[in-house]
Amino acid sequence: MMKRSKLLMMVAVLVSAFTFSSCLDDSNSTSYPSYERIVTVGTGGLLLHSDNGEKLIPMNTVTGLDKVERAIVAFNLYPEELNGTTLESGKTYEVTLDANYCYNVPTKKVINLSNNAEAQDSLINSQDPIVNVEGMYVKNGYLTAYISYSFSNNSQYYLDVAYDPETDVDLSTNTLTLTLYYDNKADYGQYSMRFPFSFRLPTELYNRFAEASDEINVVLRYSKEIISDESEATCKMSKTDFFTSIY
């Protein structure tokens, strides 16, 4: 079986593991920060590239932020009197992060099934239905979606996204089709969770779509709990979004 990163199971464990610890004392924080973004984390956590297009420079240290690829961060502008400003794509802002509301976004690579018998053998058992996929988009090299799913606290579970380059790349319609594979490792789910997950797109797909128009249709197929057949989520992306602009 191929190696797959283990996702945490119990709600309490999930929340505590995804929440970062701050090097500052945030125990007196009583209000939610002014801003929230999903970001790609640069080297050392010194620069955060927002999916909205802003660049954020943290003025405080949040332990563990430099160890993840993607995160939800909540923050105020630095200095505080700038709060209330409408943030603009392409601009850089100094920010103070609130570690009480910063979370790791689970991130994995999209799997290329071509000549990958190990991956195909592993994913064939990952066909459990999920509740729903919402808010899917592609930015900065990552497909991100809010996935609702049921799970048991007695077993580990897996989420993966894969594609077959021979059948899932349709240049005639500029369409990339991906499939979500879920294995809850249990007969039934005791709990439900809705959380954003990110999947790093293979950059080799850029060459496949090199002659296509800039706008690419992305389809994510998945098995849904409330109906017996497949469902799908769709969005559009730019060819430049195959690449990440932060390191």
GROMACS .gro file of C-alpha atoms in nm:
model
  247
    1MET     CA    1   0.000   0.000   0.000
    2MET     CA    2   0.126   0.350  -0.080
    3LYS     CA    3   0.213   0.582   0.205
    4ARG     CA    4  -0.064   0.828   0.286
    5SER     CA    5  -0.060   1.093   0.554
    6LYS     CA    6  -0.286   1.008   0.844
    7LEU     CA    7  -0.570   1.249   0.924
    8LEU     CA    8  -0.675   1.294   1.282
    9MET     CA    9  -1.005   1.143   1.386
   10MET     CA   10  -1.163   1.274   1.704
   11VAL     CA   11  -1.312   1.623   1.686
   12ALA     CA   12  -1.131   1.737   2.001
   13VAL     CA   13  -0.801   1.600   1.879
   14LEU     CA   14  -0.860   1.746   1.535
   15VAL     CA   15  -0.917   2.096   1.664
   16SER     CA   16  -0.625   2.089   1.908
   17ALA     CA   17  -0.387   1.950   1.647
   18PHE     CA   18  -0.486   2.203   1.381
   19THR     CA   19  -0.461   2.499   1.619
   20PHE     CA   20  -0.118   2.655   1.652
   21SER     CA   21   0.043   2.774   1.972
   22SER     CA   22   0.157   3.132   2.007
   23CYS     CA   23   0.484   3.254   2.150
   24LEU     CA   24   0.286   3.548   2.282
   25ASP     CA   25   0.028   3.542   2.560
   26ASP     CA   26  -0.309   3.539   2.384
   27SER     CA   27  -0.507   3.430   2.689
   28ASN     CA   28  -0.670   3.771   2.720
   29SER     CA   29  -0.801   3.772   2.364
   30THR     CA   30  -1.177   3.830   2.384
   31SER     CA   31  -1.274   3.924   2.027
   32TYR     CA   32  -1.225   3.770   1.687
   33PRO     CA   33  -0.956   3.942   1.478
   34SER     CA   34  -1.053   4.178   1.197
   35TYR     CA   35  -0.936   3.959   0.909
   36GLU     CA   36  -0.919   3.593   0.810
   37ARG     CA   37  -0.747   3.434   0.510
   38ILE     CA   38  -0.640   3.094   0.375
   39VAL     CA   39  -0.271   3.126   0.296
   40THR     CA   40   0.027   2.942   0.154
   41VAL     CA   41   0.317   2.957   0.399
   42GLY     CA   42   0.659   3.075   0.279
   43THR     CA   43   0.991   2.949   0.408
   44GLY     CA   44   1.013   2.986   0.784
   45GLY     CA   45   0.661   3.129   0.804
   46LEU     CA   46   0.802   3.478   0.739
   47LEU     CA   47   0.572   3.552   0.446
   48LEU     CA   48   0.215   3.437   0.392
   49HIS     CA   49   0.059   3.446   0.047
   50SER     CA   50  -0.317   3.489   0.076
   51ASP     CA   51  -0.550   3.314  -0.169
   52ASN     CA   52  -0.710   3.659  -0.203
   53GLY     CA   53  -0.381   3.790  -0.344
   54GLU     CA   54  -0.237   3.985  -0.050
   55LYS     CA   55   0.108   3.919   0.098
   56LEU     CA   56   0.114   3.912   0.478
   57ILE     CA   57   0.422   3.966   0.693
   58PRO     CA   58   0.364   3.837   1.051
   59MET     CA   59   0.502   4.068   1.319
   60ASN     CA   60   0.469   3.796   1.585
   61THR     CA   61   0.564   3.429   1.598
   62VAL     CA   62   0.308   3.151   1.596
   63THR     CA   63   0.469   2.819   1.684
   64GLY     CA   64   0.423   2.554   1.416
   65LEU     CA   65   0.325   2.788   1.134
   66ASP     CA   66   0.660   2.733   0.963
   67LYS     CA   67   0.596   2.356   0.959
   68VAL     CA   68   0.288   2.359   0.735
   69GLU     CA   69   0.217   2.436   0.370
   70ARG     CA   70  -0.128   2.586   0.408
   71ALA     CA   71  -0.316   2.750   0.692
   72ILE     CA   72  -0.618   2.954   0.792
   73VAL     CA   73  -0.491   3.264   0.971
   74ALA     CA   74  -0.686   3.529   1.159
   75PHE     CA   75  -0.512   3.860   1.217
   76ASN     CA   76  -0.518   4.232   1.277
   77LEU     CA   77  -0.316   4.484   1.082
   78TYR     CA   78  -0.002   4.625   1.240
   79PRO     CA   79  -0.023   4.887   1.379
   80GLU     CA   80  -0.376   4.831   1.513
   81GLU     CA   81  -0.511   5.170   1.405
   82LEU     CA   82  -0.502   5.043   1.045
   83ASN     CA   83  -0.776   4.787   1.117
   84GLY     CA   84  -1.082   4.851   0.906
   85THR     CA   85  -0.874   4.898   0.593
   86THR     CA   86  -0.997   4.708   0.289
   87LEU     CA   87  -0.714   4.478   0.187
   88GLU     CA   88  -0.608   4.490  -0.178
   89SER     CA   89  -0.476   4.206  -0.391
   90GLY     CA   90  -0.108   4.245  -0.476
   91LYS     CA   91  -0.026   4.460  -0.174
   92THR     CA   92   0.186   4.365   0.128
   93TYR     CA   93   0.065   4.413   0.485
   94GLU     CA   94   0.229   4.374   0.824
   95VAL     CA   95  -0.003   4.176   1.052
   96THR     CA   96  -0.039   4.045   1.405
   97LEU     CA   97  -0.163   3.685   1.401
   98ASP     CA   98  -0.402   3.552   1.664
   99ALA     CA   99  -0.290   3.195   1.740
  100ASN     CA  100  -0.628   3.114   1.897
  101TYR     CA  101  -0.779   3.128   1.547
  102CYS     CA  102  -0.499   2.994   1.326
  103TYR     CA  103  -0.536   2.643   1.187
  104ASN     CA  104  -0.342   2.405   0.969
  105VAL     CA  105  -0.518   2.329   0.640
  106PRO     CA  106  -0.453   1.956   0.570
  107THR     CA  107  -0.257   1.946   0.245
  108LYS     CA  108  -0.160   1.661   0.013
  109LYS     CA  109  -0.044   1.624  -0.347
  110VAL     CA  110  -0.284   1.531  -0.625
  111ILE     CA  111  -0.190   1.175  -0.725
  112ASN     CA  112  -0.100   1.094  -1.086
  113LEU     CA  113  -0.234   0.744  -1.156
  114SER     CA  114  -0.036   0.696  -1.476
  115ASN     CA  115   0.186   0.388  -1.447
  116ASN     CA  116   0.125   0.395  -1.072
  117ALA     CA  117  -0.016   0.054  -0.988
  118GLU     CA  118   0.060   0.104  -0.620
  119ALA     CA  119  -0.157   0.415  -0.603
  120GLN     CA  120  -0.438   0.255  -0.798
  121ASP     CA  121  -0.434  -0.050  -0.573
  122SER     CA  122  -0.441   0.171  -0.265
  123LEU     CA  123  -0.723   0.397  -0.384
  124ILE     CA  124  -0.952   0.119  -0.504
  125ASN     CA  125  -1.057   0.070  -0.139
  126SER     CA  126  -1.106   0.444  -0.082
  127GLN     CA  127  -1.459   0.473  -0.220
  128ASP     CA  128  -1.663   0.567   0.086
  129PRO     CA  129  -1.917   0.846   0.029
  130ILE     CA  130  -1.887   1.190   0.186
  131VAL     CA  131  -2.154   1.442   0.279
  132ASN     CA  132  -2.065   1.728   0.044
  133VAL     CA  133  -1.798   1.943  -0.124
  134GLU     CA  134  -1.845   2.320  -0.116
  135GLY     CA  135  -1.655   2.635  -0.203
  136MET     CA  136  -1.401   2.470  -0.433
  137TYR     CA  137  -1.142   2.691  -0.602
  138VAL     CA  138  -0.786   2.678  -0.737
  139LYS     CA  139  -0.529   2.941  -0.639
  140ASN     CA  140  -0.153   2.954  -0.608
  141GLY     CA  141  -0.100   2.592  -0.715
  142TYR     CA  142  -0.356   2.437  -0.480
  143LEU     CA  143  -0.709   2.311  -0.521
  144THR     CA  144  -0.895   2.394  -0.200
  145ALA     CA  145  -1.244   2.284  -0.098
  146TYR     CA  146  -1.455   2.263   0.216
  147ILE     CA  147  -1.528   1.893   0.256
  148SER     CA  148  -1.803   1.760   0.483
  149TYR     CA  149  -1.761   1.397   0.587
  150SER     CA  150  -1.855   1.143   0.854
  151PHE     CA  151  -1.596   0.948   1.052
  152SER     CA  152  -1.545   0.724   1.352
  153ASN     CA  153  -1.315   0.805   1.642
  154ASN     CA  154  -1.209   0.440   1.653
  155SER     CA  155  -1.025   0.434   1.322
  156GLN     CA  156  -0.802   0.650   1.107
  157TYR     CA  157  -0.932   0.776   0.774
  158TYR     CA  158  -0.786   0.900   0.447
  159LEU     CA  159  -0.870   1.165   0.189
  160ASP     CA  160  -0.691   1.173  -0.147
  161VAL     CA  161  -0.741   1.334  -0.487
  162ALA     CA  162  -0.614   1.166  -0.805
  163TYR     CA  163  -0.635   1.185  -1.184
  164ASP     CA  164  -0.548   0.973  -1.487
  165PRO     CA  165  -0.365   1.188  -1.747
  166GLU     CA  166  -0.495   0.964  -2.027
  167THR     CA  167  -0.865   1.004  -1.948
  168ASP     CA  168  -0.901   1.306  -1.721
  169VAL     CA  169  -0.743   1.576  -1.938
  170ASP     CA  170  -0.983   1.693  -2.210
  171LEU     CA  171  -0.815   1.955  -2.427
  172SER     CA  172  -1.120   1.991  -2.652
  173THR     CA  173  -1.317   2.142  -2.364
  174ASN     CA  174  -1.023   2.269  -2.154
  175THR     CA  175  -1.134   2.043  -1.870
  176LEU     CA  176  -0.935   1.873  -1.595
  177THR     CA  177  -1.128   1.604  -1.405
  178LEU     CA  178  -1.013   1.494  -1.061
  179THR     CA  179  -1.157   1.228  -0.831
  180LEU     CA  180  -1.184   1.247  -0.454
  181TYR     CA  181  -1.117   0.920  -0.272
  182TYR     CA  182  -1.231   0.879   0.088
  183ASP     CA  183  -1.174   0.580   0.314
  184ASN     CA  184  -1.327   0.619   0.660
  185LYS     CA  185  -1.197   0.279   0.776
  186ALA     CA  186  -1.525   0.219   0.963
  187ASP     CA  187  -1.870   0.072   0.903
  188TYR     CA  188  -2.038   0.398   0.997
  189GLY     CA  189  -1.949   0.751   1.099
  190GLN     CA  190  -2.008   0.861   1.457
  191TYR     CA  191  -1.913   1.225   1.397
  192SER     CA  192  -1.935   1.481   1.119
  193MET     CA  193  -1.684   1.748   1.026
  194ARG     CA  194  -1.665   2.030   0.770
  195PHE     CA  195  -1.312   2.155   0.708
  196PRO     CA  196  -1.103   2.297   0.422
  197PHE     CA  197  -0.855   2.063   0.256
  198SER     CA  198  -0.593   2.159  -0.004
  199PHE     CA  199  -0.439   1.946  -0.279
  200ARG     CA  200  -0.123   2.050  -0.463
  201LEU     CA  201  -0.174   2.032  -0.840
  202PRO     CA  202   0.092   1.861  -1.055
  203THR     CA  203   0.284   2.129  -1.245
  204GLU     CA  204   0.326   1.890  -1.541
  205LEU     CA  205  -0.038   1.959  -1.621
  206TYR     CA  206   0.062   2.310  -1.727
  207ASN     CA  207   0.235   2.167  -2.034
  208ARG     CA  208  -0.073   1.963  -2.122
  209PHE     CA  209  -0.286   2.278  -2.125
  210ALA     CA  210  -0.015   2.501  -2.279
  211GLU     CA  211  -0.210   2.554  -2.602
  212ALA     CA  212  -0.547   2.588  -2.430
  213SER     CA  213  -0.713   2.915  -2.341
  214ASP     CA  214  -0.620   3.061  -2.005
  215GLU     CA  215  -0.947   2.955  -1.842
  216ILE     CA  216  -0.956   2.585  -1.746
  217ASN     CA  217  -1.259   2.398  -1.616
  218VAL     CA  218  -1.189   2.187  -1.309
  219VAL     CA  219  -1.424   1.906  -1.207
  220LEU     CA  220  -1.395   1.717  -0.879
  221ARG     CA  221  -1.595   1.394  -0.872
  222TYR     CA  222  -1.692   1.228  -0.546
  223SER     CA  223  -1.936   0.978  -0.404
  224LYS     CA  224  -2.212   1.141  -0.198
  225GLU     CA  225  -2.389   0.992   0.102
  226ILE     CA  226  -2.745   1.098   0.024
  227ILE     CA  227  -2.752   0.958  -0.330
  228SER     CA  228  -2.613   0.638  -0.477
  229ASP     CA  229  -2.432   0.779  -0.779
  230GLU     CA  230  -2.140   1.021  -0.811
  231SER     CA  231  -2.167   1.393  -0.758
  232GLU     CA  232  -1.923   1.661  -0.863
  233ALA     CA  233  -1.802   2.009  -0.777
  234THR     CA  234  -1.678   2.248  -1.045
  235CYS     CA  235  -1.475   2.568  -1.070
  236LYS     CA  236  -1.258   2.757  -1.317
  237MET     CA  237  -0.887   2.830  -1.288
  238SER     CA  238  -0.613   3.016  -1.472
  239LYS     CA  239  -0.317   2.828  -1.618
  240THR     CA  240  -0.087   3.030  -1.392
  241ASP     CA  241  -0.258   2.872  -1.092
  242PHE     CA  242  -0.077   2.544  -1.161
  243PHE     CA  243   0.218   2.713  -0.993
  244THR     CA  244   0.274   2.851  -0.646
  245SER     CA  245   0.430   3.195  -0.622
  246ILE     CA  246   0.558   3.163  -0.268
  247TYR     CA  247   0.854   2.971  -0.131
   0.00000   0.00000   0.00000
